[in-house]
XYZ file of C-alpha atoms in Angstrom:
431
model
C -32.503 -73.475 78.093
C -31.128 -76.651 79.687
C -33.058 -77.944 82.650
C -31.951 -79.666 85.800
C -33.203 -82.940 87.244
C -36.888 -83.692 87.669
C -37.523 -83.825 91.424
C -41.258 -84.346 91.448
C -43.038 -87.458 92.668
C -43.221 -90.559 90.491
C -46.623 -92.139 89.900
C -47.722 -92.993 93.439
C -50.934 -94.268 94.877
C -53.007 -91.741 96.764
C -52.034 -93.118 100.180
C -48.296 -92.992 99.309
C -48.671 -89.519 97.871
C -50.334 -88.333 101.084
C -47.560 -89.914 103.164
C -44.935 -88.250 101.018
C -46.499 -84.796 101.512
C -46.859 -85.436 105.223
C -43.144 -86.228 105.531
C -42.120 -83.148 103.555
C -44.334 -80.851 105.644
C -42.960 -82.354 108.860
C -39.396 -81.678 107.694
C -40.388 -78.160 106.627
C -41.564 -77.426 110.164
C -38.152 -78.441 111.542
C -36.038 -76.881 108.817
C -34.282 -74.234 110.931
C -33.149 -76.892 113.405
C -32.105 -79.209 110.565
C -29.917 -76.502 109.061
C -28.288 -75.783 112.433
C -27.573 -79.493 112.863
C -26.026 -79.703 109.408
C -23.748 -76.740 110.121
C -22.692 -78.249 113.469
C -21.767 -81.518 111.756
C -19.801 -79.643 109.079
C -17.968 -77.772 111.803
C -16.986 -81.095 113.383
C -16.175 -83.146 110.292
C -14.496 -80.605 107.981
C -11.211 -79.359 109.530
C -10.989 -76.190 107.448
C -14.533 -75.232 108.491
C -13.764 -75.766 112.168
C -11.257 -72.893 112.055
C -13.778 -70.299 110.867
C -15.657 -67.584 112.774
C -19.390 -67.134 113.373
C -19.808 -64.821 110.408
C -18.673 -67.663 108.151
C -21.126 -70.106 109.736
C -23.967 -67.628 109.341
C -23.243 -67.668 105.614
C -23.086 -71.475 105.574
C -26.382 -71.719 107.466
C -28.071 -69.424 104.942
C -26.759 -71.595 102.108
C -27.954 -74.811 103.731
C -31.402 -73.382 104.400
C -31.752 -72.106 100.840
C -30.797 -75.517 99.446
C -33.201 -77.330 101.783
C -36.108 -75.007 100.980
C -35.501 -75.393 97.249
C -35.407 -79.170 97.504
C -38.559 -79.399 99.619
C -40.477 -76.993 97.381
C -39.462 -78.915 94.279
C -40.314 -82.265 95.863
C -43.687 -81.024 97.034
C -44.600 -79.208 93.833
C -43.164 -81.633 91.297
C -41.119 -79.015 89.439
C -37.694 -79.236 87.828
C -34.568 -77.411 88.984
C -32.956 -75.073 86.438
C -29.335 -73.842 86.452
C -30.512 -70.302 87.156
C -32.076 -71.568 90.396
C -28.554 -72.308 91.671
C -26.999 -68.886 91.107
C -26.860 -68.435 94.877
C -24.870 -71.681 95.207
C -22.379 -70.742 92.503
C -21.814 -67.401 94.221
C -21.128 -69.173 97.513
C -18.739 -71.583 95.789
C -16.787 -68.634 94.387
C -16.588 -67.135 97.887
C -15.216 -70.394 99.289
C -12.705 -70.723 96.447
C -11.610 -67.100 96.902
C -11.128 -67.748 100.620
C -8.840 -70.679 99.836
C -11.072 -73.634 100.704
C -10.332 -76.855 98.851
C -12.962 -78.172 96.457
C -13.176 -81.422 98.425
C -14.209 -79.442 101.522
C -17.063 -77.844 99.593
C -18.185 -81.249 98.294
C -17.925 -82.657 101.833
C -20.312 -79.933 102.980
C -22.813 -81.100 100.346
C -22.411 -84.666 101.578
C -23.047 -83.628 105.186
C -26.099 -81.562 104.211
C -27.575 -84.457 102.238
C -27.003 -86.973 105.037
C -28.522 -84.757 107.737
C -31.604 -84.055 105.607
C -32.051 -87.744 104.838
C -31.797 -88.685 108.518
C -34.531 -86.155 109.339
C -36.729 -87.410 106.497
C -36.519 -90.946 107.874
C -37.247 -89.724 111.385
C -40.297 -87.794 110.179
C -41.516 -90.752 108.127
C -41.960 -93.106 111.047
C -41.893 -96.878 110.960
C -45.039 -97.876 109.057
C -44.522 -99.738 105.809
C -46.431 -97.114 103.848
C -44.367 -94.272 105.338
C -41.108 -96.107 104.665
C -42.113 -96.672 101.056
C -43.008 -92.976 100.669
C -39.639 -92.009 102.139
C -37.836 -94.313 99.700
C -39.556 -92.535 96.828
C -37.564 -89.430 97.821
C -34.116 -91.060 97.530
C -33.643 -90.730 93.789
C -34.793 -87.093 93.405
C -32.720 -86.037 96.437
C -29.591 -87.678 94.993
C -30.256 -86.029 91.627
C -30.483 -82.630 93.297
C -27.206 -83.089 95.196
C -25.435 -84.278 92.055
C -26.776 -81.352 90.042
C -25.988 -78.721 92.681
C -22.522 -80.078 93.522
C -21.637 -80.206 89.814
C -22.490 -76.511 89.487
C -20.428 -75.761 92.580
C -17.453 -77.675 91.163
C -17.741 -75.745 87.902
C -17.649 -72.488 89.840
C -14.519 -73.623 91.653
C -12.802 -74.603 88.406
C -13.757 -71.326 86.727
C -12.374 -69.339 89.645
C -9.139 -71.343 89.784
C -8.626 -70.967 86.033
C -9.183 -67.239 86.414
C -6.694 -67.040 89.295
C -4.082 -69.110 87.463
C -4.440 -67.047 84.303
C -4.168 -63.809 86.267
C -1.157 -65.072 88.208
C 0.589 -66.210 85.014
C -0.063 -62.878 83.369
C 1.161 -60.980 86.424
C 4.367 -63.040 86.600
C 5.039 -62.554 82.879
C 4.431 -58.809 83.155
C 6.743 -58.597 86.163
C 9.495 -60.542 84.406
C 9.158 -58.420 81.247
C 9.598 -55.254 83.293
C 12.593 -56.673 85.147
C 14.214 -57.775 81.889
C 13.765 -54.220 80.677
C 16.036 -53.215 83.551
C 13.515 -51.616 85.907
C 11.816 -52.754 89.097
C 8.108 -51.874 89.482
C 7.510 -48.688 91.467
C 3.755 -48.879 92.049
C 0.589 -50.895 91.623
C 0.022 -54.665 91.522
C 3.413 -55.408 89.976
C 5.149 -53.712 92.898
C 3.199 -55.933 95.293
C 4.076 -58.993 93.212
C 7.775 -58.075 93.179
C 7.763 -57.591 96.948
C 6.162 -61.019 97.377
C 9.213 -62.516 95.655
C 11.653 -60.363 97.645
C 12.553 -58.327 94.562
C 13.420 -54.654 94.980
C 15.265 -52.111 92.802
C 18.616 -52.967 94.404
C 18.076 -56.611 95.385
C 20.927 -58.939 94.349
C 19.416 -61.414 91.900
C 20.460 -64.104 89.457
C 18.871 -65.363 86.267
C 18.279 -69.032 85.515
C 17.130 -70.263 82.102
C 16.076 -73.897 81.617
C 14.885 -75.900 78.608
C 13.712 -79.505 78.403
C 15.972 -81.620 76.183
C 14.565 -85.089 76.874
C 11.660 -86.849 78.532
C 11.976 -90.574 79.089
C 8.273 -90.846 79.952
C 6.615 -89.423 76.834
C 9.360 -88.378 74.412
C 7.277 -85.280 73.685
C 9.355 -82.124 74.146
C 6.747 -79.712 72.790
C 4.087 -80.340 75.399
C 3.217 -77.348 77.558
C 3.158 -79.818 80.433
C 6.959 -79.785 80.501
C 7.200 -76.045 80.954
C 4.628 -75.849 83.714
C 5.837 -78.995 85.498
C 9.387 -77.661 85.408
C 8.168 -74.254 86.536
C 6.396 -75.820 89.512
C 9.480 -77.849 90.471
C 11.774 -74.838 90.261
C 9.316 -72.773 92.269
C 9.616 -75.196 95.199
C 12.386 -73.288 96.930
C 14.698 -74.489 99.637
C 14.055 -73.429 103.240
C 16.410 -70.487 102.785
C 15.009 -69.100 99.570
C 11.406 -68.011 100.070
C 9.320 -67.641 96.915
C 11.074 -67.495 93.559
C 9.713 -65.765 90.464
C 9.388 -68.451 87.755
C 7.855 -67.859 84.317
C 7.343 -70.059 81.242
C 8.475 -67.785 78.412
C 9.179 -68.456 74.721
C 9.726 -72.184 75.247
C 12.019 -71.606 78.220
C 11.547 -71.576 81.966
C 13.035 -68.396 83.424
C 13.640 -68.030 87.161
C 14.837 -64.958 89.059
C 16.063 -66.087 92.495
C 17.000 -63.379 94.976
C 20.305 -63.783 96.800
C 18.973 -63.223 100.295
C 20.835 -62.365 103.470
C 23.126 -65.191 104.533
C 23.256 -66.673 101.028
C 25.709 -66.473 98.178
C 25.753 -67.412 94.501
C 26.901 -70.961 95.299
C 23.737 -71.550 97.364
C 21.619 -70.619 94.345
C 23.684 -72.838 92.040
C 23.432 -75.815 94.411
C 19.672 -75.433 94.745
C 19.005 -75.352 91.016
C 21.455 -78.160 90.379
C 19.490 -80.249 92.903
C 16.266 -79.415 91.046
C 17.839 -80.470 87.736
C 19.006 -83.773 89.199
C 15.648 -84.509 90.828
C 13.782 -83.926 87.576
C 16.309 -86.096 85.738
C 15.592 -88.952 88.156
C 11.877 -88.471 87.480
C 12.395 -88.677 83.717
C 12.690 -85.023 82.619
C 16.160 -83.935 81.527
C 16.853 -80.198 81.561
C 19.603 -78.002 80.273
C 20.029 -75.135 82.710
C 22.122 -71.967 82.514
C 22.799 -69.859 85.606
C 24.099 -66.283 85.530
C 26.400 -64.383 87.834
C 24.846 -62.050 90.420
C 23.028 -58.934 89.199
C 23.234 -56.102 91.705
C 19.701 -54.827 91.282
C 17.081 -54.763 88.543
C 19.241 -52.568 86.323
C 21.720 -55.428 85.844
C 19.159 -58.198 85.380
C 19.042 -57.905 81.541
C 22.782 -58.634 81.520
C 22.284 -61.596 83.865
C 19.509 -62.976 81.656
C 21.767 -62.872 78.582
C 24.474 -64.602 80.630
C 22.093 -67.405 81.578
C 21.059 -67.859 77.950
C 24.715 -67.935 76.885
C 25.462 -70.481 79.612
C 22.965 -72.874 77.982
C 25.415 -73.171 75.071
C 27.932 -74.693 77.480
C 25.629 -77.566 78.487
C 26.090 -80.909 76.679
C 23.223 -82.008 74.467
C 22.145 -84.604 77.040
C 21.360 -81.930 79.604
C 22.996 -80.603 82.739
C 23.815 -77.341 84.481
C 26.243 -74.605 83.455
C 26.668 -72.214 86.372
C 28.799 -69.188 85.509
C 29.658 -68.391 89.170
C 31.500 -71.719 89.293
C 33.628 -71.028 86.217
C 36.914 -69.173 86.058
C 37.591 -66.954 83.026
C 39.936 -69.693 81.828
C 37.210 -72.353 82.116
C 34.694 -70.133 80.347
C 36.998 -69.356 77.411
C 37.890 -73.035 77.049
C 34.239 -74.083 77.105
C 33.424 -71.455 74.486
C 36.194 -72.694 72.178
C 35.053 -73.253 68.599
C 36.254 -75.707 65.971
C 39.096 -73.362 64.987
C 40.438 -73.332 68.551
C 40.355 -77.129 68.605
C 42.215 -77.255 65.289
C 44.925 -75.005 66.706
C 45.797 -77.630 69.325
C 48.954 -79.456 68.232
C 47.934 -82.840 66.757
C 50.499 -84.575 68.987
C 48.953 -83.040 72.080
C 45.431 -83.883 70.890
C 46.429 -87.483 70.138
C 48.040 -87.906 73.560
C 45.030 -86.541 75.433
C 42.538 -88.677 73.505
C 44.650 -91.785 74.068
C 45.054 -90.886 77.741
C 41.293 -90.528 78.164
C 40.794 -94.053 76.876
C 43.410 -95.282 79.392
C 41.886 -93.577 82.433
C 43.208 -89.987 82.214
C 46.261 -90.590 84.396
C 48.447 -88.146 82.430
C 45.751 -85.468 82.432
C 45.359 -85.843 86.197
C 49.120 -85.469 86.609
C 49.219 -82.274 84.537
C 46.400 -80.751 86.575
C 47.871 -81.792 89.919
C 51.298 -80.429 88.881
C 49.740 -77.057 87.997
C 47.689 -76.936 91.190
C 50.811 -77.708 93.238
C 52.589 -74.686 91.684
C 55.017 -76.969 89.808
C 56.014 -78.834 92.978
C 56.255 -82.402 91.661
C 56.609 -84.064 95.066
C 53.491 -82.298 96.371
C 51.583 -83.235 93.195
C 52.596 -86.876 93.650
C 51.436 -86.848 97.258
C 48.065 -85.459 96.238
C 47.744 -88.134 93.538
C 48.887 -90.781 96.039
C 51.628 -92.015 93.755
C 55.400 -92.235 94.155
C 57.200 -89.078 93.019
C 59.240 -91.209 90.589
C 55.962 -92.249 88.942
C 54.959 -88.607 88.621
C 58.384 -87.779 87.162
C 57.997 -90.623 84.625
C 54.592 -89.345 83.551
C 55.881 -85.816 82.902
C 58.779 -87.205 80.876
C 56.383 -89.320 78.833
C 54.213 -86.269 78.095
C 57.272 -84.349 76.882
C 58.429 -87.261 74.710
C 55.073 -87.618 72.967
C 54.109 -83.956 72.585
C 57.355 -81.978 72.603
C 55.942 -79.925 75.508
C 57.798 -79.803 78.805
C 55.253 -79.369 81.637
C 57.957 -77.700 83.754
C 57.948 -74.733 81.375
C 55.105 -72.282 82.059
C 54.264 -71.727 78.372
C 54.149 -75.449 77.626
C 52.148 -76.227 80.789
C 49.631 -73.542 79.884
C 49.257 -74.973 76.380
C 48.603 -78.429 77.821
C 46.027 -77.065 80.250
C 44.229 -75.180 77.462
C 44.177 -78.313 75.306
C 42.779 -80.303 78.231
C 40.045 -77.721 78.881
C 39.081 -77.634 75.201
C 38.942 -81.420 75.077
C 36.784 -81.687 78.208
C 34.574 -78.777 77.162
C 33.769 -80.540 73.900
C 32.363 -83.565 75.759
C 32.845 -87.168 74.873
C 31.684 -86.879 71.307
C 32.083 -83.157 70.769
C 28.305 -82.929 70.665
C 26.978 -79.709 72.220
C 23.849 -77.707 71.971
């Protein structure tokens, strides 16, 4: 079995050995007061401790006393400290971790306890050269004890946090799996978890699916770090949103935001678009698909499939495809396949590609003309051009394509061709 540090006395002369034992016995006689002093200092110097009640400080005082007694007994008897001697300390560390104390607060408590004990040792030693030398012989074993005990405490904290994280991940995955099966939890821990996220059987929800497509920092897209970093970023909700269920699942990050009172689908879209842009600035490029609103858990499977389908609309370089922002026309154009693109008249395709290279002035005119309900003067005003210029552009489109934008059928064909062109992206490269 592994042993802890040796805390016994080094080879000392008889006079130094007697001085050492005298100092330890003097401290032992004052130990209750020393422990109370240590707790008072902790209460003053550690903000999270200062907020606690007397029951908490009774527990802390017991811990401090147990540590002090163990150190003094080991120093006086020359014995080693074994890991099993610190079971009481590990148990206390787990209690502090469970109560939400930060690890640095627990380590600060060790620091305070060590400093208070050392101050008392020096006070009990006195000022003679022999006493000072005996006191100095205690420095190394005391530091070894604190290092050993604090390391065990830190391990207990880490073990607890790993346990909590694993449990929380499992609970979130189980909750998402049940929701994607079309049912909200009705009892037990999953019901409590759903309520914590504002999810009920009839809550309006949306589904968001994100995947990492590029990382300018590492270039590694397979690292689990991406999923959990993205999950953490998405989970940081806006002031209106409360907590959001976010799960790393099958290489994707899946979020289920609830559309709360006073919100609409556009609020959700704007929030997740902001997350995508922030991560892009930090070096992680995401593709993100956002569904329409599901009216309750029964519709969430449909919303999840929508979000997955929306990912196909995102260019390969990343971005956001939010279905609530798309009209049926936009969606059909974005979903156009190679056959649909081939069905566009070559003259129309050639004009639109040439126009894009020249600044898209003709495309802007077609769109403005349609949005103005075929009122050319109004379209010109909106484009801030003379209406004769707008008239010239429409005539040029007709001359090159054989399509008259003043005819509904021809205007619709031009708009479809434009949507297909823009949906394909600059190079026609999509996921």
